[in-house]
Structures are given as structure tokens and as C-alpha cells.
mmCIF file with all atom_site columns, C-alpha atoms and ligand atoms in Angstrom:
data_model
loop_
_atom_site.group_PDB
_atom_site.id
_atom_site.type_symbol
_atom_site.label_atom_id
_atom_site.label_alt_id
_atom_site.label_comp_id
_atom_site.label_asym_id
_atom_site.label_entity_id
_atom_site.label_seq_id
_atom_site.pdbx_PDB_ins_code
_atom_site.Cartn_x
_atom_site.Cartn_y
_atom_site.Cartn_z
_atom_site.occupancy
_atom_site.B_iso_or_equiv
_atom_site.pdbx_formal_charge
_atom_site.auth_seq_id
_atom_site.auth_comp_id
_atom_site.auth_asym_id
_atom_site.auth_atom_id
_atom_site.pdbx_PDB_model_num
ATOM   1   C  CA  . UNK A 1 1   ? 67.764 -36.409 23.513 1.00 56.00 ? 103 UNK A CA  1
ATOM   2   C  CA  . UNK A 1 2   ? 64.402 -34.803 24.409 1.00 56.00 ? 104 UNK A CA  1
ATOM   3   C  CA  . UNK A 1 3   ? 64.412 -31.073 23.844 1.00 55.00 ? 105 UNK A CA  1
ATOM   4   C  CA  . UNK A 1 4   ? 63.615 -28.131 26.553 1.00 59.00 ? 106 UNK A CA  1
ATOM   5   C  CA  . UNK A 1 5   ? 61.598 -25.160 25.470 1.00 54.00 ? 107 UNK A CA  1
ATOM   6   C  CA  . UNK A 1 6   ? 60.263 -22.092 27.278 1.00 53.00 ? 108 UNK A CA  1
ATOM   7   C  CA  . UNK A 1 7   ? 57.268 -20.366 27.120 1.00 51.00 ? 109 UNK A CA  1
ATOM   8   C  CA  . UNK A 1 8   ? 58.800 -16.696 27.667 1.00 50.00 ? 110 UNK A CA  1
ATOM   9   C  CA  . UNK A 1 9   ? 61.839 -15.042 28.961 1.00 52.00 ? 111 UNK A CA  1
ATOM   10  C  CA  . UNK A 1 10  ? 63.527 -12.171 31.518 1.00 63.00 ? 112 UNK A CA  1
ATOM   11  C  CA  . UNK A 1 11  ? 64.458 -13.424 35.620 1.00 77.00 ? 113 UNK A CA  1
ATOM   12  C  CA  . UNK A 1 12  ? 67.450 -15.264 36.650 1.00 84.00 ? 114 UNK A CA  1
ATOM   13  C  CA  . UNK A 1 13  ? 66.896 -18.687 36.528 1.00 91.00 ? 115 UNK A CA  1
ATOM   14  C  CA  . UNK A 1 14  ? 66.147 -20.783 39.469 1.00 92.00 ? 116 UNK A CA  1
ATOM   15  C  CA  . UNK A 1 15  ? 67.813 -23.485 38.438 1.00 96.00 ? 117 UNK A CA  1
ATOM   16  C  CA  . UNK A 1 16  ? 70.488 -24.504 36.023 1.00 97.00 ? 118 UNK A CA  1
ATOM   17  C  CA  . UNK A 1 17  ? 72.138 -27.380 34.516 1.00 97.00 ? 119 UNK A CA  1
ATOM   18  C  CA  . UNK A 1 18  ? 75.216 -27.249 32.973 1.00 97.00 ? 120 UNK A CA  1
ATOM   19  C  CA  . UNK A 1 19  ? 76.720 -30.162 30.313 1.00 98.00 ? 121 UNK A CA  1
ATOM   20  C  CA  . UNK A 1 20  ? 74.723 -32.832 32.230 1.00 98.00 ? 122 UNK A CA  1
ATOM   21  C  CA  . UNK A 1 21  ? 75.798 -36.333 31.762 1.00 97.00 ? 123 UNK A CA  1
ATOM   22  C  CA  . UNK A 1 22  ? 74.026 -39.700 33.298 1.00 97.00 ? 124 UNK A CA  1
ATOM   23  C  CA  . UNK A 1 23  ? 75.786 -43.153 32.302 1.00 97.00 ? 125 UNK A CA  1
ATOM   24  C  CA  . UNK A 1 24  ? 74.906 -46.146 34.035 1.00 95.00 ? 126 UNK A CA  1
ATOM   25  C  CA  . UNK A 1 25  ? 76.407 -49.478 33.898 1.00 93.00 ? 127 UNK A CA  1
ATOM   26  C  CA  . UNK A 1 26  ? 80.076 -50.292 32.959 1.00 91.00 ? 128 UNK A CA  1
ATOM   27  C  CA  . UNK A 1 27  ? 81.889 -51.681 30.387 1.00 91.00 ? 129 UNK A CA  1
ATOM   28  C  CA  . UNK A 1 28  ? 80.735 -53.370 27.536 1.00 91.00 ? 130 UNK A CA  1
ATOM   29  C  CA  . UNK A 1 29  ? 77.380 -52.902 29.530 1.00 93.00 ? 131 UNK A CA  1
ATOM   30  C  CA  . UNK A 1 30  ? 77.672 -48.669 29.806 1.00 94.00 ? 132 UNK A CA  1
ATOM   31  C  CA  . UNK A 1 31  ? 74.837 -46.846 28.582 1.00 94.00 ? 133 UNK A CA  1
ATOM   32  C  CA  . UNK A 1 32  ? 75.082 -43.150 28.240 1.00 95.00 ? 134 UNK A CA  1
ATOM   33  C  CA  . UNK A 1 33  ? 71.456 -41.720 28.410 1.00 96.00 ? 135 UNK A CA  1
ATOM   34  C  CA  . UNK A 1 34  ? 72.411 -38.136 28.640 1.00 97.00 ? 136 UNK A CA  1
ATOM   35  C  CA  . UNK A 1 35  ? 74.878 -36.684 26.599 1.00 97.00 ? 137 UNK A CA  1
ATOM   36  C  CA  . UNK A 1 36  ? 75.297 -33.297 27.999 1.00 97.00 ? 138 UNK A CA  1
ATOM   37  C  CA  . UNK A 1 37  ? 72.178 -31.474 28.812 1.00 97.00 ? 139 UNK A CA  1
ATOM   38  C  CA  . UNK A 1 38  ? 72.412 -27.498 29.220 1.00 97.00 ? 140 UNK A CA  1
ATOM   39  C  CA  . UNK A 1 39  ? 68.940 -25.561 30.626 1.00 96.00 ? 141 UNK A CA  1
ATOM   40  C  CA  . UNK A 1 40  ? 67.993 -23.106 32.811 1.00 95.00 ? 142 UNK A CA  1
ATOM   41  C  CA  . UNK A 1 41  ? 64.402 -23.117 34.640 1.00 94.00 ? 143 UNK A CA  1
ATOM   42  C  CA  . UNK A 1 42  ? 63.368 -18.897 35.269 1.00 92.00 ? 144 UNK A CA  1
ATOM   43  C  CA  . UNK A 1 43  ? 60.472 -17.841 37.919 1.00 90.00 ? 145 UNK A CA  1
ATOM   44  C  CA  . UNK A 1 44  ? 57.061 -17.786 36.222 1.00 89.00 ? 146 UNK A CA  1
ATOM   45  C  CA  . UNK A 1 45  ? 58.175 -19.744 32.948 1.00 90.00 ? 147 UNK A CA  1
ATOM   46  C  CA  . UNK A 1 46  ? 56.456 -22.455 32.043 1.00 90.00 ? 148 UNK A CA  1
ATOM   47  C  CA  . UNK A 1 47  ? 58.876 -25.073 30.510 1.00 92.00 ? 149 UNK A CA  1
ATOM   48  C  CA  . UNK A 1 48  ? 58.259 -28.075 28.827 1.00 93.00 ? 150 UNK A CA  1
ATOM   49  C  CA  . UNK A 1 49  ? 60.325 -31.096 28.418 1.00 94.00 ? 151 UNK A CA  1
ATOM   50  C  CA  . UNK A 1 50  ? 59.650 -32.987 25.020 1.00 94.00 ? 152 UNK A CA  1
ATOM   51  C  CA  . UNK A 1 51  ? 61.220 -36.353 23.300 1.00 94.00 ? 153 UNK A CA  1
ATOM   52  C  CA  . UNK A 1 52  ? 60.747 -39.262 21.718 1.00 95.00 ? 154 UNK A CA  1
ATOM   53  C  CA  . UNK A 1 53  ? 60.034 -42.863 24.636 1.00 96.00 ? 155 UNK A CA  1
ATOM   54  C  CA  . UNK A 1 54  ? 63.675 -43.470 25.948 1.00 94.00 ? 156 UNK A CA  1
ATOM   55  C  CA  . UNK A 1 55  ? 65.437 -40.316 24.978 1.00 95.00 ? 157 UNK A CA  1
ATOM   56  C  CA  . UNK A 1 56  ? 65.970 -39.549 28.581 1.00 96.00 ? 158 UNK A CA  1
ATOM   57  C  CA  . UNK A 1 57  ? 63.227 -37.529 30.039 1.00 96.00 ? 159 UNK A CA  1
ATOM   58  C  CA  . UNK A 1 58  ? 62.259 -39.279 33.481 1.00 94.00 ? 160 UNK A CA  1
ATOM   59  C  CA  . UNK A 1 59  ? 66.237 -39.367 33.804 1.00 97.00 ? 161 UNK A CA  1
ATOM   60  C  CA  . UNK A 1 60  ? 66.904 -35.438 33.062 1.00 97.00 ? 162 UNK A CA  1
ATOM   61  C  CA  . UNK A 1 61  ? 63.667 -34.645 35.525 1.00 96.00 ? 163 UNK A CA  1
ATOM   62  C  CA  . UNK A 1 62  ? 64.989 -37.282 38.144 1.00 95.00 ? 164 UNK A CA  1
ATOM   63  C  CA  . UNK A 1 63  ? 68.300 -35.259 37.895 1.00 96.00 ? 165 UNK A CA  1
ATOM   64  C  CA  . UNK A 1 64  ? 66.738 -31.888 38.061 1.00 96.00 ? 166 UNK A CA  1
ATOM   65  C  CA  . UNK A 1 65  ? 64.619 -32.885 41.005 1.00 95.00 ? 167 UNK A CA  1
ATOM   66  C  CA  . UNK A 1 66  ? 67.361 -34.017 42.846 1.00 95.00 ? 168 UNK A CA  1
ATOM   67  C  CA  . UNK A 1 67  ? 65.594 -37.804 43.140 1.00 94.00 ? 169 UNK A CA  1
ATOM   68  C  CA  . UNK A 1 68  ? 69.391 -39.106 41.094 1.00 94.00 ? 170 UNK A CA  1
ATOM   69  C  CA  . UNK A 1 69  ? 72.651 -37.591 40.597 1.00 94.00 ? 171 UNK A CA  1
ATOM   70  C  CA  . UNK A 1 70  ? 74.386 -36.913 37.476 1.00 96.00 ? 172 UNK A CA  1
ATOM   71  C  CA  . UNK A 1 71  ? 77.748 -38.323 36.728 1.00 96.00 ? 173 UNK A CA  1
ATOM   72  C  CA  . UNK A 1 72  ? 79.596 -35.173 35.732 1.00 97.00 ? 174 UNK A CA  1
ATOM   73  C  CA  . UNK A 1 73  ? 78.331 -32.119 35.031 1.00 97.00 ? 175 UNK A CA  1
ATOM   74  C  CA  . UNK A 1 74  ? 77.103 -29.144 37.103 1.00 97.00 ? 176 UNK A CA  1
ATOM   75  C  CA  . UNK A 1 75  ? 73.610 -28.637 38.476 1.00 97.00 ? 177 UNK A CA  1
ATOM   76  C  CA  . UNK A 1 76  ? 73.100 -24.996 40.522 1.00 97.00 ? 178 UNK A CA  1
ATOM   77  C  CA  . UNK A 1 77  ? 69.975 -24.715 42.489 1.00 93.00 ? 179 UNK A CA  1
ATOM   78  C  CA  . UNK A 1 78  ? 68.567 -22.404 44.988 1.00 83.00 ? 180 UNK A CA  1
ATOM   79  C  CA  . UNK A 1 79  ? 72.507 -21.725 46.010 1.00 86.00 ? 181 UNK A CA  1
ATOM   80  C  CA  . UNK A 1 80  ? 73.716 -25.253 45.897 1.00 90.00 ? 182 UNK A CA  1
ATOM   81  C  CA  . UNK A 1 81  ? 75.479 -27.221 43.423 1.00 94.00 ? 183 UNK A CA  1
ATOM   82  C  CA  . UNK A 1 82  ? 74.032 -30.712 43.318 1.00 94.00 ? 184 UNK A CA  1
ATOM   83  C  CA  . UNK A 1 83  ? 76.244 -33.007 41.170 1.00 95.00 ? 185 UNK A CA  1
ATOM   84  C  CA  . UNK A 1 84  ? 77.879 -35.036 43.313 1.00 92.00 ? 186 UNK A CA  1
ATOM   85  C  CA  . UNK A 1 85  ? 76.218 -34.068 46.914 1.00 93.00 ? 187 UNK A CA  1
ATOM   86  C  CA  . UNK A 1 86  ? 75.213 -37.547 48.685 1.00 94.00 ? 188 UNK A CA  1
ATOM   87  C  CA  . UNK A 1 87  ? 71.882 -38.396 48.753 1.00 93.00 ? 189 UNK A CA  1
ATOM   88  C  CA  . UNK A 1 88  ? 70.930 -36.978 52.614 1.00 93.00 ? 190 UNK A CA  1
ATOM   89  C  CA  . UNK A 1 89  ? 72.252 -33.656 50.937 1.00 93.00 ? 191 UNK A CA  1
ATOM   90  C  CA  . UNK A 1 90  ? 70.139 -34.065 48.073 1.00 94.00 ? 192 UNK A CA  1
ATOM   91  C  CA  . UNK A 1 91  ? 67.169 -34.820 50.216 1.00 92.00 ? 193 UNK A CA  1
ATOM   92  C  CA  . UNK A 1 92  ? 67.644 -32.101 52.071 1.00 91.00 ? 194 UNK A CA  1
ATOM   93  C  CA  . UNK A 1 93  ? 67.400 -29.724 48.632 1.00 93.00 ? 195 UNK A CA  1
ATOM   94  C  CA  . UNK A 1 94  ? 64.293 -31.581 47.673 1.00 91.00 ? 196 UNK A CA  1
ATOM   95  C  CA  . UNK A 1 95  ? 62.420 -31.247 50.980 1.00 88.00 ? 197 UNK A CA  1
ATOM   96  C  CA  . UNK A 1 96  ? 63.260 -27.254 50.607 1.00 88.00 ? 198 UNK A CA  1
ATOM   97  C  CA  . UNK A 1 97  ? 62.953 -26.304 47.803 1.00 91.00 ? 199 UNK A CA  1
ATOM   98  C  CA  . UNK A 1 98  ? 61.440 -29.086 45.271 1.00 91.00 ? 200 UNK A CA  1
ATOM   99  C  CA  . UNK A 1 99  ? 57.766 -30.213 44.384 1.00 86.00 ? 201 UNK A CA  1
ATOM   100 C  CA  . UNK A 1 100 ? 56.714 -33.451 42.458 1.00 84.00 ? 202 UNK A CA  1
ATOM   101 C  CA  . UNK A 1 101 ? 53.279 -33.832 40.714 1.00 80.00 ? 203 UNK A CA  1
ATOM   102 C  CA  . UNK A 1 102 ? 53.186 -37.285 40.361 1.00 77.00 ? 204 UNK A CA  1
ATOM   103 C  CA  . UNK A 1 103 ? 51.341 -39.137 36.784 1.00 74.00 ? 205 UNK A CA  1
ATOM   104 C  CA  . UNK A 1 104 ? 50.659 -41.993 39.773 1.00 78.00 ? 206 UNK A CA  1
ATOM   105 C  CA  . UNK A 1 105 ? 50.610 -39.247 42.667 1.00 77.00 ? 207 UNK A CA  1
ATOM   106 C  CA  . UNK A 1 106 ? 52.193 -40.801 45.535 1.00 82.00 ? 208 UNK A CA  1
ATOM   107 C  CA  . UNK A 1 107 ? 49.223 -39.668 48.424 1.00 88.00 ? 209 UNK A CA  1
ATOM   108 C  CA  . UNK A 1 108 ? 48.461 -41.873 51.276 1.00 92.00 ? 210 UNK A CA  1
ATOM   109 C  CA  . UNK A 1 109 ? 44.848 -43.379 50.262 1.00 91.00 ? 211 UNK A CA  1
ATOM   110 C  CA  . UNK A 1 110 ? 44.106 -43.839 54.235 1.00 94.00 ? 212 UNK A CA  1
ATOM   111 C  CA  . UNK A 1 111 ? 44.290 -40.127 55.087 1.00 95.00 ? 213 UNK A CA  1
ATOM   112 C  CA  . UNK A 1 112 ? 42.210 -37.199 53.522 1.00 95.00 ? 214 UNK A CA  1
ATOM   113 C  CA  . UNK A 1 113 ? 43.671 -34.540 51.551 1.00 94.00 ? 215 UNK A CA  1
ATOM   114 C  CA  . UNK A 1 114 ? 44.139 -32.236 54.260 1.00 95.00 ? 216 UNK A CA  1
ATOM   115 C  CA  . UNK A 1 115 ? 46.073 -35.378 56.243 1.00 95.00 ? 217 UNK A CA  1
ATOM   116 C  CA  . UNK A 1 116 ? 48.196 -35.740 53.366 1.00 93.00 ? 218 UNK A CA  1
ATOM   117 C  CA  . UNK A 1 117 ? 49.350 -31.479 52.975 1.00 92.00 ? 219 UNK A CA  1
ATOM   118 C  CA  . UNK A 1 118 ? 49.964 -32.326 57.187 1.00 93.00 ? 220 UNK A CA  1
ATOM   119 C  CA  . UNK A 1 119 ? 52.339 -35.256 56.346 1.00 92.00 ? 221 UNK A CA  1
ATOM   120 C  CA  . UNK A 1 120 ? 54.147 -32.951 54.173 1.00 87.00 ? 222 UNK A CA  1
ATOM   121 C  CA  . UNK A 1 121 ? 54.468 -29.816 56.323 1.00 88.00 ? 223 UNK A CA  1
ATOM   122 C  CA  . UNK A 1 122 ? 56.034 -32.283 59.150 1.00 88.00 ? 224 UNK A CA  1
ATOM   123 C  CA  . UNK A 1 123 ? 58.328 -33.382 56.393 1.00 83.00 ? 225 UNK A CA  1
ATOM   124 C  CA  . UNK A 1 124 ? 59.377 -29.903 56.281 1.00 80.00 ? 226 UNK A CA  1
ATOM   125 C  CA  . UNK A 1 125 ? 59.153 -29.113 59.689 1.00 78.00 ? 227 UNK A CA  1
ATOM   126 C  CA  . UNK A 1 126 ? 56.524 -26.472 58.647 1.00 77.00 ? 228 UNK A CA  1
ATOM   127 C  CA  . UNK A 1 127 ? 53.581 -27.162 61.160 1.00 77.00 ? 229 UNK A CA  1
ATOM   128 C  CA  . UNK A 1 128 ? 52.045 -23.620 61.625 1.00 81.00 ? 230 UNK A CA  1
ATOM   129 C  CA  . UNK A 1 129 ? 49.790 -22.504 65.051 1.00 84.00 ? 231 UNK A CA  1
ATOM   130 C  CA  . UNK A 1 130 ? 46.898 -23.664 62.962 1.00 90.00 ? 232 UNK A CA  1
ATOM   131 C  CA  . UNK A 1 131 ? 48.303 -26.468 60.412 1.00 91.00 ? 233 UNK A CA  1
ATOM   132 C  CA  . UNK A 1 132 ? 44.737 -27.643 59.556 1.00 92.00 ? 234 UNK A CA  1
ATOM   133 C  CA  . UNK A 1 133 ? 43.924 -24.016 58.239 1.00 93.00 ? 235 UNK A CA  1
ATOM   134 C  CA  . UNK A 1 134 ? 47.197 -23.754 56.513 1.00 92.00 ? 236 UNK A CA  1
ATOM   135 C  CA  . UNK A 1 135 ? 46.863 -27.161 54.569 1.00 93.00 ? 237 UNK A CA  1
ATOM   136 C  CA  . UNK A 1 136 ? 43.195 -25.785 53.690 1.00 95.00 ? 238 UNK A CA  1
ATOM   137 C  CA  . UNK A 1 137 ? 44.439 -22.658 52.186 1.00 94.00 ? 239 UNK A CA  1
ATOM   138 C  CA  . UNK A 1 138 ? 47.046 -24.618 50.250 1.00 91.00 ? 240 UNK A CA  1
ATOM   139 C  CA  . UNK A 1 139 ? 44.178 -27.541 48.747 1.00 94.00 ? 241 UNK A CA  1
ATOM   140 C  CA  . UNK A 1 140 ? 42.284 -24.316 48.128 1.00 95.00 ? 242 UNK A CA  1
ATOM   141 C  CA  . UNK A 1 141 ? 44.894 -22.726 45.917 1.00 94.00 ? 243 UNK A CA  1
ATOM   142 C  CA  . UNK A 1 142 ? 45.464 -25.318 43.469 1.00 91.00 ? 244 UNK A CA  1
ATOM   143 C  CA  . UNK A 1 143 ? 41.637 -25.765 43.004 1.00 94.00 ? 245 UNK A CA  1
ATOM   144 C  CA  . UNK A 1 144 ? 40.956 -28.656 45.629 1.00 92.00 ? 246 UNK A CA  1
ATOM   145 C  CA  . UNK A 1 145 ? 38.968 -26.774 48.045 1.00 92.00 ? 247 UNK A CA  1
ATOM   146 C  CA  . UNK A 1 146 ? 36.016 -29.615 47.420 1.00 93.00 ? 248 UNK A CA  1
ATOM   147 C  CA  . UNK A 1 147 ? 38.365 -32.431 48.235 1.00 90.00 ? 249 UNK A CA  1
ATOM   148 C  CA  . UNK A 1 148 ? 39.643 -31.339 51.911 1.00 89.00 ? 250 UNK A CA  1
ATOM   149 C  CA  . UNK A 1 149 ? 38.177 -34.228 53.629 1.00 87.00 ? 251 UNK A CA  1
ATOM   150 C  CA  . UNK A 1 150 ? 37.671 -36.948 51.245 1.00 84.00 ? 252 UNK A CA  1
HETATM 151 N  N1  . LIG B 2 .   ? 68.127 -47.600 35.943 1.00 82.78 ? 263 LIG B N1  1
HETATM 152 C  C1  . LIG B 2 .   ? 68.200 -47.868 34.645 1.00 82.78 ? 263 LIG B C1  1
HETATM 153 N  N2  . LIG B 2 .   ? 68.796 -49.016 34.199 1.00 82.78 ? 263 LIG B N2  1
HETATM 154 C  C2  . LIG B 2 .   ? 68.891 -49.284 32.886 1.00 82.78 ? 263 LIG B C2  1
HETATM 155 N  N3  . LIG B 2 .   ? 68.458 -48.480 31.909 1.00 82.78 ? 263 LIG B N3  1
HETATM 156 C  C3  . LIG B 2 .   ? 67.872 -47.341 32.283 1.00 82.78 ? 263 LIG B C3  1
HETATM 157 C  C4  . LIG B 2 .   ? 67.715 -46.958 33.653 1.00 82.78 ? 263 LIG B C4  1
HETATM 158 N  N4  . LIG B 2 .   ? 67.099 -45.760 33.713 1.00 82.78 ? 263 LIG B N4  1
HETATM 159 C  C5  . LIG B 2 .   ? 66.876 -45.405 32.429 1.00 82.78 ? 263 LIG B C5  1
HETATM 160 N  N5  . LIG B 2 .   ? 67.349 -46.343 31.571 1.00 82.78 ? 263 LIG B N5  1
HETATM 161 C  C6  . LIG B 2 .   ? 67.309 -46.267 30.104 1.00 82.78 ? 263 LIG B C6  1
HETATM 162 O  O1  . LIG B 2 .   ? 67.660 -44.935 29.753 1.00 82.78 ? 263 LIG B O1  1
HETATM 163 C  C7  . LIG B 2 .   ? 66.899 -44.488 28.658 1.00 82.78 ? 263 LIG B C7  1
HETATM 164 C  C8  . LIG B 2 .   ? 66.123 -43.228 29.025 1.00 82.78 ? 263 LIG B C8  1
HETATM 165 O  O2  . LIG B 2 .   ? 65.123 -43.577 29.977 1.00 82.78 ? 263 LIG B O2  1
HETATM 166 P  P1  . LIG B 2 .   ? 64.042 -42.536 30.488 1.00 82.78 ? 263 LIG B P1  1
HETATM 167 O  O3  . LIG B 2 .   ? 63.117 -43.328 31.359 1.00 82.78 ? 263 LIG B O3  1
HETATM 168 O  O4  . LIG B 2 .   ? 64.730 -41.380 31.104 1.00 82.78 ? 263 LIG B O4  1
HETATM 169 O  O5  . LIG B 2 .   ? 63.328 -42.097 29.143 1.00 82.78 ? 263 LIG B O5  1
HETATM 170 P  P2  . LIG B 2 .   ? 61.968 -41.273 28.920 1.00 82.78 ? 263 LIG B P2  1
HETATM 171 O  O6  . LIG B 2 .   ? 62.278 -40.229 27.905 1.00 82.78 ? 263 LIG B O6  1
HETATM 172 O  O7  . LIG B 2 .   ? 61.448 -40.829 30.231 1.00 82.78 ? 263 LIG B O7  1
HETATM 173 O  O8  . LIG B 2 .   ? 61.008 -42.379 28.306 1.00 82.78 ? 263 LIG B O8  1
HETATM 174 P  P3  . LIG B 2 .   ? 59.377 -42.474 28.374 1.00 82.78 ? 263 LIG B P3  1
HETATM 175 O  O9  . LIG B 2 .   ? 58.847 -41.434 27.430 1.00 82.78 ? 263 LIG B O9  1
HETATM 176 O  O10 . LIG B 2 .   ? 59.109 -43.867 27.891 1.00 82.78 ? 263 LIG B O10 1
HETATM 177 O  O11 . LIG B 2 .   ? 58.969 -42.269 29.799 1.00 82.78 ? 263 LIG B O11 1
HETATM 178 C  C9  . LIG B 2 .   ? 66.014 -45.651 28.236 1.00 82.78 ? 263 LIG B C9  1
HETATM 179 O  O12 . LIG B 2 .   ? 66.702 -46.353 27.211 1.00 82.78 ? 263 LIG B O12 1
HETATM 180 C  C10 . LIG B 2 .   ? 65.936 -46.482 29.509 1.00 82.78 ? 263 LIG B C10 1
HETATM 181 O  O13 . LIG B 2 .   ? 65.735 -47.850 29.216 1.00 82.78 ? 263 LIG B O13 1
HETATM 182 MG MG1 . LIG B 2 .   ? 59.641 -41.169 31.258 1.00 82.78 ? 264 LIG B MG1 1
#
């Protein structure tokens, strides 16, 4: 199983996963590809997720990110307790309170930048008086202040 490490320590963790198990398939056919996973993810910490092709990393992030479910085990995050939940519930957590960066980033090549932070804040429901302004700010903040319109 690919390992968890953190890069320092102190706050309450944001998230954590408790004895996390993901089988698929049944019968002679089951494959258990985690075996009980235990982590917590704290404010501020960077934390890296290591392992060997096909120990079960996409899986565990999958799980974490509330994209799958696990089959047993308990997963607490920002005050809810996702094993289980069905998925509307567990897109609801993800449109609060996750965020993906893609390896293939999943933008809309038609729109600009800025159009693509806009598609997101009406995912969330987040359009501000000035939404333009606000999905500048946020491009600017990660360092893409050169790509707004392109
Ligand atoms: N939906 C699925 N159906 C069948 N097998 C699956 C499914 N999802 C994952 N697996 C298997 O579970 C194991 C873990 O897969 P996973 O993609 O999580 O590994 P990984 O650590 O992300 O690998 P890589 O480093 O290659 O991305 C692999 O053996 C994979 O073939
Ligand atoms: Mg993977």
C-alpha cells in the first residue's frame, strides 16, 4: 500500500480517515485494493502520498476527495462522515469544501481562464457583485495573473 507522510505537525486535522477499506468485484473476482488506510490531513501541512504503480493511490485520493466511497471504514471531513453518504451527498462535500488539480486538468479549452474560475463559482453558487474581479484575484494568487484571458 502506498505510504502517507507529512511535512510537519501541530492543528487538528481537516480531514481523517479511519481503517479505510475499498474492494471491488465479488467472489472469486474480489479485489481488495485497500487494506485499511489510517491518515489525517492538518491545515498548512503539506502531505505526500507515495507507492509503488497499483498500490492504490488514485483509489485512496478518489476516496479522500469524495469522487468514490469506501466500503467500510470511516472518513470525517469538514463535520461530515463520508463512508457510505450517496453520491449527491458526496457531491455536495466536494463542491464545498474539496479542490482537484488535475495531471490532465479538466478546463474547458473554449473559455479563457477567467471563464473557467466563473464556471466554478456558479458551481458553488459563489458569483460575487463583481465575479470577473473575483476570478482575477483568484488566477492571480496561484501565479496565473498572465493567463486571465487566454
Ligand atoms: N475500477 C476498477 N476496476 C478494477 N480494478 C481497479 C479499479 N480501480 C483500481 N483498480 C485496481 O486497483 C489497484 C490500485 O489502483 P490505483 O489506480 O489506485 O493505483 P495507483 O497507485 O494510483 O497506480 P498508478 O501509480 O499506476 O497510478 C490496481 O491494481 C488497479 O488495477
Ligand atoms: Mg494513480
Amino acid at each position: 500500500m502506498a505510504k502517507a507522510g507529512r511535512a510537519s505537525g501541530g492543528q487538528r486535522p481537516l480531514l481523517e480517515a479511519r481503517n479505510i477499506v475499498k474492494t471491488i468485484g465479488t467472489g472469486a473476482g474480489e479485489l481488495q485494493i485497500l487494506k485499511g488506510v489510517s491518515m489525517d490531513l492538518v491545515p498548512g501541512e503539506l502531505t505526500l502520498l507515495m507507492g509503488p504503480s497499483g498500490s492504490g493511490k488514485t483509489t485512496l485520493l478518489s476516496i479522500l476527495g469524495c469522487i468514490l466511497t469506501a466500503t467500510s471504514g470511516e472518513l470525517h471531513l469538514a463535520g461530515h462522515q463520508a463512508v457510505g453518504l450517496s453520491s449527491e451527498a458526496l457531491a455536495e462535500i466536494r463542491r464545498l469544501h474539496v479542490g482537484f488539480v488535475f495531471q490532465s486538468y479538466n478546463l474547458f479549452p473554449t473559455l479563457t481562464a477567467v471563464e473557467n474560475v466563473l464556471v466554478a463559482l456558479d458551481v458553488r453558487d459563489a458569483r460575487s457583485a463583481d465575479p470577473i474581479q473575483t476570478a482575477t484575484e483568484a488566477l492571480k494568487a496561484v501565479g496565473l495573473g498572465h493567463r486571465i484571458n487566454t
